[in-house]
CSV table of C-alpha atoms in Angstrom, one decimal:
chain,number,residue,atom,x,y,z
A,1,MET,CA,0.0,0.0,0.0
A,2,ARG,CA,2.8,2.4,0.9
A,3,LEU,CA,4.6,1.8,-2.4
A,4,GLN,CA,1.4,2.3,-4.5
A,5,ILE,CA,1.0,6.0,-3.3
A,6,PRO,CA,4.4,7.2,-4.4
A,7,ILE,CA,4.1,5.3,-7.7
A,8,ALA,CA,0.8,7.0,-8.4
A,9,ILE,CA,2.1,10.5,-7.4
A,10,TRP,CA,5.2,10.0,-9.7
A,11,PHE,CA,3.0,8.8,-12.4
A,12,THR,CA,0.7,11.8,-12.2
A,13,LEU,CA,3.6,14.2,-12.1
A,14,GLY,CA,5.1,12.6,-15.1
A,15,LEU,CA,1.8,12.9,-17.1
A,16,ALA,CA,1.5,16.5,-16.0
A,17,THR,CA,5.1,17.3,-17.1
A,18,ALA,CA,4.6,15.6,-20.4
A,19,SER,CA,1.4,17.6,-21.0
A,20,MET,CA,3.1,20.9,-20.0
A,21,ALA,CA,6.0,20.1,-22.4
A,22,GLN,CA,3.6,19.4,-25.2
A,23,HIS,CA,1.6,22.6,-24.6
A,24,ASN,CA,4.8,24.7,-24.3
A,25,GLY,CA,5.9,23.1,-27.6
A,26,LEU,CA,2.8,24.0,-29.3
A,27,SER,CA,2.8,27.5,-28.0
A,28,PHE,CA,6.2,27.9,-29.5
A,29,TYR,CA,4.6,27.2,-32.9
A,30,GLN,CA,1.9,29.8,-32.2
A,31,GLY,CA,4.5,32.4,-31.5
A,32,LEU,CA,6.6,31.3,-34.6
A,33,ALA,CA,3.5,31.6,-36.8
A,34,ARG,CA,2.8,35.1,-35.6
A,35,LYS,CA,6.4,36.1,-36.0
A,36,ASP,CA,6.5,34.6,-39.5
A,37,ALA,CA,3.3,36.3,-40.5
A,38,LEU,CA,4.6,39.6,-39.4
A,39,ARG,CA,7.8,39.2,-41.4
A,40,GLU,CA,5.9,38.0,-44.4
A,41,GLN,CA,3.6,41.0,-44.3
A,42,THR,CA,6.4,43.7,-44.0
A,43,ILE,CA,9.3,42.2,-46.0
A,44,ALA,CA,10.4,44.1,-49.1
A,45,PHE,CA,12.1,42.1,-51.9
A,46,SER,CA,14.6,43.5,-54.4
A,47,ASN,CA,13.4,41.3,-57.2
A,48,ILE,CA,10.8,38.7,-58.1
A,49,GLU,CA,13.2,35.8,-57.9
A,50,ASP,CA,14.1,36.5,-54.3
A,51,GLU,CA,10.5,36.6,-53.5
A,52,LYS,CA,9.8,33.3,-55.2
A,53,ASP,CA,12.6,31.7,-53.3
A,54,PHE,CA,11.3,33.1,-50.1
A,55,TRP,CA,7.8,31.7,-50.5
A,56,ASN,CA,9.1,28.3,-51.8
A,57,ASP,CA,11.2,28.0,-48.7
A,58,GLN,CA,8.3,28.9,-46.5
A,59,ILE,CA,6.0,26.4,-48.2
A,60,GLN,CA,8.8,23.7,-47.8
A,61,PHE,CA,9.1,24.5,-44.2
A,62,GLU,CA,5.4,24.1,-43.6
A,63,ASN,CA,5.3,20.8,-45.6
A,64,ASP,CA,8.2,19.4,-43.6
A,65,LEU,CA,6.5,20.5,-40.3
A,66,LYS,CA,3.3,18.7,-41.4
A,67,ILE,CA,5.3,15.5,-42.0
A,68,GLN,CA,7.3,15.7,-38.8
A,69,ASN,CA,4.6,17.0,-36.3
A,70,LEU,CA,1.0,17.2,-37.6
A,71,ARG,CA,-0.3,18.7,-34.3
A,72,ALA,CA,2.4,21.5,-34.4
A,73,TYR,CA,1.5,22.1,-38.1
A,74,GLN,CA,-2.1,22.5,-37.2
A,75,VAL,CA,-1.4,24.9,-34.5
A,76,TYR,CA,1.1,26.8,-36.7
A,77,MET,CA,-1.3,27.1,-39.6
A,78,ASN,CA,-4.4,28.1,-37.5
A,79,GLU,CA,-2.2,30.8,-36.0
A,80,LYS,CA,-1.2,32.0,-39.4
A,81,ARG,CA,-4.8,32.0,-40.6
A,82,VAL,CA,-5.6,34.3,-37.6
A,83,ALA,CA,-2.7,36.6,-38.2
A,84,TYR,CA,-3.4,36.9,-41.9
A,85,SER,CA,-7.1,37.7,-41.2
A,86,ASN,CA,-6.2,40.3,-38.6
A,87,HIS,CA,-3.8,41.9,-41.0
A,88,ALA,CA,-6.4,42.1,-43.7
A,89,GLU,CA,-8.8,43.8,-41.3
A,90,GLU,CA,-6.1,46.3,-40.3
A,91,CYS,CA,-5.0,46.9,-43.9
A,92,LYS,CA,-8.2,47.1,-45.7
A,93,ASN,CA,-7.2,48.8,-49.0
A,94,GLY,CA,-4.2,50.7,-47.4
A,95,CYS,CA,-1.5,47.9,-47.9
A,96,THR,CA,0.1,47.0,-51.1
A,97,HIS,CA,1.4,43.4,-51.4
A,98,SER,CA,2.6,41.4,-54.3
A,99,ASP,CA,0.6,38.8,-56.2
A,100,LEU,CA,2.7,36.1,-54.7
A,101,TYR,CA,1.8,37.4,-51.2
A,102,TYR,CA,-1.9,37.4,-52.0
A,103,GLN,CA,-1.6,33.9,-53.5
A,104,GLN,CA,-0.1,32.5,-50.2
A,105,ALA,CA,-2.4,34.7,-48.1
A,106,GLY,CA,-5.4,33.1,-49.8
A,107,PHE,CA,-4.1,29.7,-48.7
A,108,TYR,CA,-3.8,30.9,-45.1
A,109,TYR,CA,-7.3,32.5,-45.1
A,110,THR,CA,-8.9,29.2,-46.2
A,111,TYR,CA,-6.8,26.9,-44.1
A,112,SER,CA,-8.8,24.4,-42.0
A,113,ASP,CA,-7.3,21.5,-40.2
A,114,ASP,CA,-10.3,19.3,-41.0
A,115,THR,CA,-9.6,17.0,-38.1
A,116,ILE,CA,-11.6,13.9,-38.3
A,117,LEU,CA,-12.6,12.8,-34.9
A,118,THR,CA,-12.7,9.1,-34.4
A,119,LYS,CA,-14.7,7.3,-31.7
A,120,GLU,CA,-11.4,6.8,-29.7
A,121,VAL,CA,-10.7,10.5,-29.7
A,122,VAL,CA,-14.3,11.6,-28.8
A,123,GLY,CA,-14.8,8.8,-26.3
A,124,THR,CA,-18.2,7.3,-25.7
A,125,VAL,CA,-21.3,8.8,-27.2
A,126,VAL,CA,-23.6,10.5,-24.8
A,127,GLN,CA,-27.3,10.3,-25.6
A,128,VAL,CA,-29.7,13.0,-24.5
A,129,ALA,CA,-33.3,12.3,-24.1
A,130,SER,CA,-35.5,14.6,-26.1
A,131,PRO,CA,-39.2,15.1,-25.7
A,132,ARG,CA,-41.4,13.3,-28.3
A,133,ILE,CA,-44.1,15.1,-30.0
A,134,PHE,CA,-47.0,13.0,-31.3
């Protein structure tokens, strides 16, 4: 009995630490998305080739992140969508961006993680009684 209590405490602390580490890792990607969006919205390129390289590198980074850590990718992309939407609201017609920027911005505006929830993720189904009308 005495051994079970410390094991349960250590197990609980381990789960809490792992959960915090995962949350902190995901908040890193939220901050990175905000920082990247700000840079993308304010950067000035000297020529079109530099801009194409920049966007290709950005797309490659996002594709690599999606492969390596899907949850981090979803957090990053959701935050990018919010940042781009906020920028569009602030900008209205006052900002000028390139065609490549607007092309990429369109992707961010319409991003949706489309997570399909399985029964295992959702858990058991709860049924709620509703009144019958005859």
